Short mmCIF file of C-alpha atoms and ligand atoms in Angstrom, two decimals:
data_model
loop_
_atom_site.label_atom_id
_atom_site.label_comp_id
_atom_site.label_asym_id
_atom_site.label_seq_id
_atom_site.Cartn_x
_atom_site.Cartn_y
_atom_site.Cartn_z
CA MET A 55 65.49 150.86 150.51
CA THR A 56 66.60 151.37 146.90
CA GLN A 57 66.33 154.63 144.91
CA ALA A 58 63.50 152.98 142.93
CA GLN A 59 61.59 152.08 146.10
CA PHE A 60 62.12 155.63 147.41
CA GLN A 61 60.80 157.13 144.15
CA ALA A 62 57.82 154.75 144.27
CA ARG A 63 56.95 156.17 147.71
CA ILE A 64 57.23 159.70 146.34
CA ASP A 65 55.06 158.83 143.35
CA ALA A 66 52.46 157.29 145.68
CA ASP A 67 52.43 160.58 147.65
CA ILE A 68 53.62 158.80 150.82
CA LYS A 69 55.30 161.42 153.01
CA ILE A 70 59.00 160.95 153.70
CA GLU A 71 59.70 161.18 157.43
CA PRO A 72 62.97 161.99 159.25
CA LYS A 73 63.79 158.36 160.11
CA ASP A 74 63.07 157.06 156.58
CA TRP A 75 65.88 156.21 154.19
CA MET A 76 66.38 158.99 151.63
CA PRO A 77 68.96 159.69 148.90
CA GLU A 78 71.71 161.99 150.23
CA ALA A 79 70.90 164.43 147.42
CA TYR A 80 67.26 164.62 148.56
CA ARG A 81 68.38 165.36 152.13
CA LYS A 82 70.91 167.94 150.92
CA THR A 83 68.50 169.90 148.73
CA LEU A 84 65.87 169.90 151.49
CA ILE A 85 68.37 171.26 154.04
CA ARG A 86 69.31 173.91 151.49
CA GLN A 87 65.73 174.95 150.71
CA ILE A 88 64.23 174.72 154.21
CA SER A 89 67.11 176.49 155.96
CA GLN A 90 67.05 179.30 153.38
CA HIS A 91 63.30 179.52 153.78
CA ALA A 92 63.86 179.92 157.54
CA HIS A 93 66.53 182.58 156.96
CA SER A 94 64.05 184.45 154.75
CA GLU A 95 61.47 184.54 157.52
CA ILE A 96 63.95 185.87 160.08
CA VAL A 97 65.66 188.40 157.79
CA GLY A 98 62.19 189.38 156.52
CA MET A 99 61.42 190.78 159.98
CA LEU A 100 63.99 193.55 159.51
CA PRO A 101 62.40 195.66 156.72
CA GLU A 102 59.07 195.66 158.56
CA GLY A 103 60.66 196.20 161.99
CA ASN A 104 61.94 199.46 160.52
CA TRP A 105 58.37 200.87 160.62
CA ILE A 106 57.08 199.76 164.03
CA THR A 107 57.89 203.09 165.69
CA ARG A 108 56.46 205.00 162.71
CA ALA A 109 53.14 203.20 162.28
CA PRO A 110 50.40 205.82 161.71
CA SER A 111 48.11 204.49 164.48
CA LEU A 112 48.10 202.18 167.50
CA ARG A 113 45.94 199.72 165.49
CA ARG A 114 48.46 199.61 162.63
CA LYS A 115 51.33 199.25 165.11
CA ALA A 116 49.60 196.31 166.85
CA ILE A 117 48.93 194.58 163.52
CA LEU A 118 52.52 195.09 162.34
CA LEU A 119 53.91 193.79 165.65
CA ALA A 120 51.69 190.68 165.39
CA LYS A 121 52.83 190.02 161.83
CA ILE A 122 56.52 190.38 162.65
CA GLN A 123 56.13 188.08 165.64
CA ASP A 124 54.47 185.51 163.34
CA GLU A 125 57.48 185.65 161.00
CA ALA A 126 59.82 184.81 163.89
CA GLY A 127 57.65 181.78 164.64
CA HIS A 128 57.74 180.73 160.99
CA GLY A 129 61.51 180.87 161.11
CA LEU A 130 61.60 178.67 164.20
CA TYR A 131 59.24 176.05 162.69
CA LEU A 132 61.40 175.92 159.58
CA TYR A 133 64.74 175.73 161.42
CA SER A 134 63.22 172.85 163.45
CA ALA A 135 62.09 171.12 160.24
CA ALA A 136 65.60 171.48 158.80
CA GLU A 137 67.15 170.13 162.03
CA THR A 138 65.22 166.85 161.51
CA LEU A 139 67.50 166.31 158.49
CA GLY A 140 70.63 166.40 160.65
CA LYS A 141 71.76 170.01 160.19
CA THR A 142 72.35 171.88 163.47
CA ARG A 143 70.79 175.28 164.18
CA GLU A 144 74.22 176.78 164.86
CA SER A 145 75.60 175.70 161.48
CA MET A 146 72.53 177.04 159.66
CA ILE A 147 72.82 180.41 161.41
CA ASP A 148 76.55 180.45 160.68
CA ASP A 149 75.88 179.78 156.98
CA LEU A 150 73.55 182.80 156.92
CA HIS A 151 75.99 185.11 158.70
CA THR A 152 78.93 184.11 156.50
CA GLY A 153 76.88 184.58 153.32
CA LYS A 154 77.19 180.86 152.49
CA ALA A 155 73.40 180.50 152.64
CA LYS A 156 70.86 182.70 150.88
CA TYR A 157 67.68 184.33 152.02
CA SER A 158 64.88 185.56 149.78
CA SER A 159 66.00 188.27 147.36
CA ILE A 160 62.98 190.37 148.24
CA PHE A 161 64.39 191.29 151.64
CA ASN A 162 67.34 193.03 150.05
CA TYR A 163 65.15 196.02 149.22
CA PRO A 164 64.61 198.98 151.58
CA THR A 165 61.22 199.95 152.99
CA LEU A 166 61.02 203.68 152.26
CA SER A 167 57.43 204.65 153.08
CA TRP A 168 54.48 203.41 155.16
CA ALA A 169 52.90 202.20 151.90
CA ASP A 170 55.76 199.68 151.72
CA MET A 171 54.25 197.95 154.77
CA GLY A 172 51.18 197.48 152.60
CA SER A 173 53.15 196.32 149.56
CA VAL A 174 55.19 193.85 151.62
CA GLY A 175 52.02 192.29 153.03
CA TRP A 176 50.04 192.42 149.78
CA LEU A 177 52.79 191.46 147.30
CA VAL A 178 55.56 189.71 149.27
CA ASP A 179 53.30 187.69 151.53
CA GLY A 180 50.95 187.27 148.57
CA ALA A 181 53.80 185.72 146.55
CA ALA A 182 54.92 183.69 149.57
CA ILE A 183 51.39 182.26 149.90
CA MET A 184 51.38 181.11 146.24
CA ASN A 185 54.61 179.27 146.92
CA GLN A 186 53.79 178.03 150.42
CA VAL A 187 50.29 176.67 149.71
CA ALA A 188 51.94 174.38 147.17
CA LEU A 189 54.57 173.42 149.78
CA CYS A 190 51.79 172.15 152.08
CA ARG A 191 51.91 169.10 149.74
CA THR A 192 55.70 168.80 149.59
CA SER A 193 57.00 165.24 149.95
CA TYR A 194 58.97 165.81 153.18
CA GLY A 195 56.60 165.41 156.15
CA PRO A 196 57.98 167.95 158.65
CA TYR A 197 58.21 170.64 155.93
CA ALA A 198 54.66 170.03 154.70
CA ARG A 199 53.26 170.15 158.25
CA ALA A 200 55.16 173.36 159.08
CA MET A 201 53.64 174.92 155.96
CA VAL A 202 50.04 174.23 156.99
CA ARG A 203 50.40 176.37 160.14
CA ILE A 204 52.44 179.04 158.36
CA CYS A 205 49.92 179.42 155.53
CA LYS A 206 47.11 180.16 157.97
CA GLU A 207 49.09 183.12 159.32
CA GLU A 208 50.28 184.24 155.86
CA SER A 209 46.72 184.88 154.70
CA PHE A 210 46.31 187.34 157.62
CA HIS A 211 49.61 188.96 156.55
CA GLN A 212 48.47 189.36 152.95
CA ARG A 213 45.03 190.73 153.90
CA GLN A 214 46.38 193.31 156.34
CA GLY A 215 48.84 194.51 153.70
CA TYR A 216 46.12 194.84 151.08
CA GLU A 217 44.00 196.77 153.60
CA VAL A 218 46.88 199.24 154.18
CA ILE A 219 47.12 199.85 150.42
CA MET A 220 43.33 200.09 150.02
CA THR A 221 43.16 202.66 152.86
CA LEU A 222 45.82 204.77 151.17
CA CYS A 223 44.08 204.48 147.79
CA ARG A 224 40.84 205.72 149.39
CA GLY A 225 42.66 208.56 151.15
CA THR A 226 44.12 211.79 149.76
CA ALA A 227 45.72 212.07 146.33
CA ALA A 228 49.12 212.14 148.06
CA GLN A 229 48.35 208.90 149.90
CA LYS A 230 47.24 207.20 146.68
CA GLN A 231 50.44 208.41 145.02
CA MET A 232 52.43 206.91 147.92
CA ALA A 233 50.71 203.55 147.28
CA GLN A 234 51.44 203.77 143.51
CA GLU A 235 55.08 204.69 144.12
CA SER A 236 55.41 201.72 146.47
CA LEU A 237 53.85 199.32 143.94
CA ASN A 238 56.31 200.65 141.34
CA ARG A 239 59.23 199.64 143.58
CA TRP A 240 57.97 196.26 144.80
CA TRP A 241 56.27 194.71 141.76
CA TRP A 242 59.33 193.41 139.91
CA PRO A 243 61.27 192.23 143.03
CA ALA A 244 58.09 190.33 144.04
CA LEU A 245 58.13 188.47 140.69
CA MET A 246 61.81 187.62 141.26
CA MET A 247 60.88 185.90 144.56
CA PHE A 248 59.70 182.86 142.58
CA GLY A 249 63.25 182.20 141.39
CA PRO A 250 64.89 182.03 137.96
CA LYS A 251 63.04 181.02 134.81
CA ASP A 252 62.41 177.27 134.74
CA GLU A 253 64.93 176.75 131.96
CA ASP A 254 67.59 178.52 134.07
CA SER A 255 66.77 176.72 137.33
CA PRO A 256 69.32 174.04 138.25
CA ASN A 257 67.08 172.57 140.97
CA THR A 258 63.51 172.64 139.66
CA GLU A 259 63.50 169.53 137.49
CA GLN A 260 64.74 167.23 140.25
CA ALA A 261 62.63 169.04 142.87
CA MET A 262 59.54 168.30 140.77
CA LYS A 263 60.52 164.61 140.40
CA TRP A 264 60.92 164.33 144.18
CA ARG A 265 57.69 166.34 144.67
CA ILE A 266 59.56 168.83 146.84
CA LYS A 267 58.06 171.34 144.41
CA ARG A 268 54.54 170.73 143.15
CA PHE A 269 54.69 173.58 140.63
CA THR A 270 57.60 175.14 138.81
CA ASN A 271 58.90 178.68 139.42
CA ASP A 272 57.24 180.04 136.27
CA GLU A 273 53.91 178.34 137.03
CA LEU A 274 53.73 179.92 140.49
CA ARG A 275 54.88 183.31 139.17
CA GLN A 276 52.11 183.21 136.54
CA ARG A 277 49.52 182.34 139.21
CA PHE A 278 50.67 185.29 141.30
CA ILE A 279 50.45 187.72 138.35
CA ASP A 280 46.99 186.45 137.35
CA ALA A 281 45.71 186.84 140.93
CA THR A 282 47.32 190.21 141.69
CA VAL A 283 46.64 192.29 138.57
CA PRO A 284 42.85 192.40 139.17
CA GLN A 285 43.50 193.45 142.79
CA ALA A 286 45.59 196.40 141.60
CA GLU A 287 42.95 197.32 139.03
CA PHE A 288 40.24 197.24 141.74
CA LEU A 289 42.27 199.82 143.69
CA GLY A 290 42.90 201.98 140.63
CA LEU A 291 46.66 201.30 140.76
CA THR A 292 48.80 200.70 137.67
CA ILE A 293 51.14 197.70 137.53
CA PRO A 294 54.54 199.11 136.39
CA ASP A 295 54.78 196.82 133.35
CA PRO A 296 53.88 198.39 129.97
CA ASP A 297 53.88 194.93 128.36
CA LEU A 298 51.28 193.52 130.77
CA LYS A 299 48.13 192.44 128.95
CA TRP A 300 45.48 189.75 129.20
CA ASN A 301 45.98 186.94 126.70
CA GLU A 302 42.54 185.51 125.91
CA GLU A 303 44.01 182.48 124.21
CA ARG A 304 46.33 181.59 127.10
CA GLN A 305 43.78 182.73 129.71
CA HIS A 306 46.72 184.33 131.52
CA TYR A 307 48.38 187.74 131.63
CA ASP A 308 51.40 188.17 129.39
CA SER A 309 54.00 190.21 131.26
CA GLY A 310 57.23 192.01 130.42
CA ASN A 311 60.79 190.80 130.95
CA ILE A 312 62.21 190.57 134.45
CA ASN A 313 65.63 192.17 134.97
CA TRP A 314 67.53 188.90 135.56
CA GLU A 315 70.83 190.74 135.81
CA GLU A 316 69.44 192.50 138.92
CA PHE A 317 68.12 189.17 140.30
CA TYR A 318 71.47 187.39 139.98
CA GLN A 319 73.31 190.37 141.44
CA VAL A 320 70.97 190.34 144.45
CA ILE A 321 71.24 186.60 145.10
CA ALA A 322 75.02 186.85 144.77
CA GLY A 323 74.93 189.08 147.85
CA ASN A 324 75.14 192.43 146.05
CA GLY A 325 71.59 193.52 146.89
CA PRO A 326 70.99 197.10 148.12
CA CYS A 327 70.53 196.11 151.79
CA ASN A 328 72.43 192.83 152.10
CA THR A 329 75.34 194.20 154.17
CA ALA A 330 72.97 195.93 156.58
CA ARG A 331 70.68 192.88 156.84
CA LEU A 332 73.54 190.49 157.69
CA ALA A 333 75.12 192.99 160.11
CA ALA A 334 71.77 193.34 161.92
CA ARG A 335 71.41 189.56 162.17
CA GLN A 336 74.99 189.13 163.40
CA LYS A 337 74.49 191.89 166.03
CA ALA A 338 71.23 190.31 167.27
CA HIS A 339 72.95 186.92 167.44
CA ASP A 340 75.90 188.30 169.42
CA GLU A 341 73.65 190.23 171.81
CA GLY A 342 71.52 187.12 172.31
CA GLU A 343 74.48 185.00 173.47
CA TRP A 344 73.53 185.39 177.14
CA VAL A 345 69.98 184.21 176.47
CA ARG A 346 71.25 181.03 174.76
CA GLU A 347 73.73 180.42 177.59
CA ALA A 348 71.06 180.91 180.27
CA ALA A 349 68.66 178.60 178.44
CA MET A 350 71.36 175.91 178.07
CA ALA A 351 72.36 176.26 181.76
CA TYR A 352 68.72 175.91 182.82
CA SER A 353 68.13 172.83 180.66
CA LYS A 354 71.34 171.20 182.04
CA LYS A 355 70.13 171.90 185.62
CA GLN A 356 66.76 170.38 184.77
CA GLU A 357 68.45 167.30 183.32
CA GLN A 358 70.51 166.85 186.54
CA ARG A 359 67.36 167.29 188.67
CA ASN A 360 65.46 164.74 186.59
CA LYS A 361 68.38 162.25 186.94
CA GLN A 362 68.40 162.72 190.75
CA VAL A 363 64.63 162.18 190.94
CA ALA A 364 64.70 159.11 188.60
N1 3HC B 1458 66.00 184.68 146.59
C1 3HC B 1458 67.20 184.15 146.87
N2 3HC B 1458 67.71 183.08 146.23
C2 3HC B 1458 66.93 182.52 145.28
C3 3HC B 1458 65.65 182.99 144.95
C4 3HC B 1458 65.20 184.14 145.66
N3 3HC B 1458 64.01 184.67 145.41
N4 3HC B 1458 65.13 182.21 143.98
C5 3HC B 1458 66.06 181.28 143.71
N5 3HC B 1458 67.14 181.48 144.48
C6 3HC B 1458 68.37 180.69 144.46
C7 3HC B 1458 68.13 179.27 144.93
O1 3HC B 1458 68.22 179.20 146.34
C8 3HC B 1458 69.27 178.55 144.22
O2 3HC B 1458 70.48 178.84 144.88
P1 3HC B 1458 71.16 177.75 145.87
O3 3HC B 1458 71.31 176.50 145.04
O4 3HC B 1458 72.45 178.38 146.27
O5 3HC B 1458 70.19 177.58 147.01
C9 3HC B 1458 69.35 179.28 142.89
O6 3HC B 1458 68.79 180.58 143.11
C10 3HC B 1458 68.62 178.57 141.75
O7 3HC B 1458 67.23 178.69 141.97
P2 3HC B 1458 66.27 177.40 141.83
O8 3HC B 1458 64.95 177.88 141.38
O9 3HC B 1458 66.95 176.35 141.00
O10 3HC B 1458 66.25 176.94 143.35
P3 3HC B 1458 65.03 176.24 144.13
O11 3HC B 1458 64.59 175.02 143.40
O12 3HC B 1458 65.48 176.12 145.52
O13 3HC B 1458 63.81 177.28 144.02
C11 3HC B 1458 62.69 178.77 145.55
C12 3HC B 1458 63.92 178.55 144.65
C13 3HC B 1458 61.45 178.83 144.64
C14 3HC B 1458 62.85 180.05 146.34
C15 3HC B 1458 62.60 177.56 146.48
O14 3HC B 1458 63.81 177.44 147.18
C16 3HC B 1458 61.47 177.65 147.48
O15 3HC B 1458 60.31 177.42 147.13
N6 3HC B 1458 61.80 177.98 148.74
C17 3HC B 1458 60.79 177.97 149.79
C18 3HC B 1458 60.00 179.25 149.78
C19 3HC B 1458 60.86 180.43 150.21
O16 3HC B 1458 62.00 180.33 150.54
N7 3HC B 1458 60.25 181.60 150.19
C20 3HC B 1458 61.02 182.78 150.56
C21 3HC B 1458 60.10 183.79 150.99
S1 3HC B 1458 59.66 183.53 152.68
C22 3HC B 1458 58.78 184.91 152.92
O17 3HC B 1458 58.51 185.61 152.00
C23 3HC B 1458 58.37 185.27 154.29
C24 3HC B 1458 56.99 185.82 154.21
O18 3HC B 1458 56.34 185.51 155.43
C25 3HC B 1458 57.07 187.31 154.06
#
């Protein structure tokens, strides 16, 4: 197949499947994006795992446990989708542990109060949904199909987070203040999740041509702001952006400037929790060695048995 024939398939919205011919650059950028998406899911379990033992009720603990378990599953779907492109699981995990691969900037921030469990669900999963609903129509088949299942679970994640925040806002003045303080810390990092401004994004233009992305970073960020501001207003919370205002002409909210210096520092590995996050992942990986060995030994035994029976 020629590049032109490949692009014609993309333009006709025909899904690209693992065995189809694809430009090396298409394969490479998909491995990059999908594996980093998977890393984000797995590393994203850590800030929430920090609050399992401190959940304020059995109900909240059960919900948080279910959400964290979902994230592990999302990571596995996405690692499997990336493996269809020829990248091994071991090399992806190695790239994460050595800092060669990124994970979402948002998970570099600490979770300091129970309200953060609400903000992570409401804002982080809310932002992830904006991005992931669009990815249900991405041109690479296995990625698009993984997204359909993931998005169903994300909407539960976002709703349970919003319910945590709403409960705090309807509680004592101190609880409402906890929710406001949490929003103040998570609002701007949530906007950074969508990536650099379009004009500063080295990957967006080509990703749009190949329909890996269906919307640009700024378009999805704007959608998230437009959807989230009314939710905060409904709760009586203030978005920590003095420049935020509704623009009747644009029919969108105008918002203030993101601290891009902070964003680029975080994605360069200098985020507040990056060392701890990678150390936790490396420790879990090392301690899980015996599980991988046992699973491999079992599957080898099964293979031998099947050969004997055949
Ligand atoms: N965190 C870390 N790195 C980021 C980033 C972020 N928020 N935004 C951009 N970057 C990196 C890119 O990876 C790229 O670096 P690389 O070339 O070394 O990979 C560089 O900054 C330039 O950014 P681009 O916008 O040009 O890169 P992309 O075209 O890849 O767009 C993206 C970035 C929008 C994050 C895109 O990769 C994407 O849509 N990824 C899939 C969605 C995803 O990963 N979401 C993460 C959250 S998952 C989650 O929240 C779990 C939920 O259940 C809680």
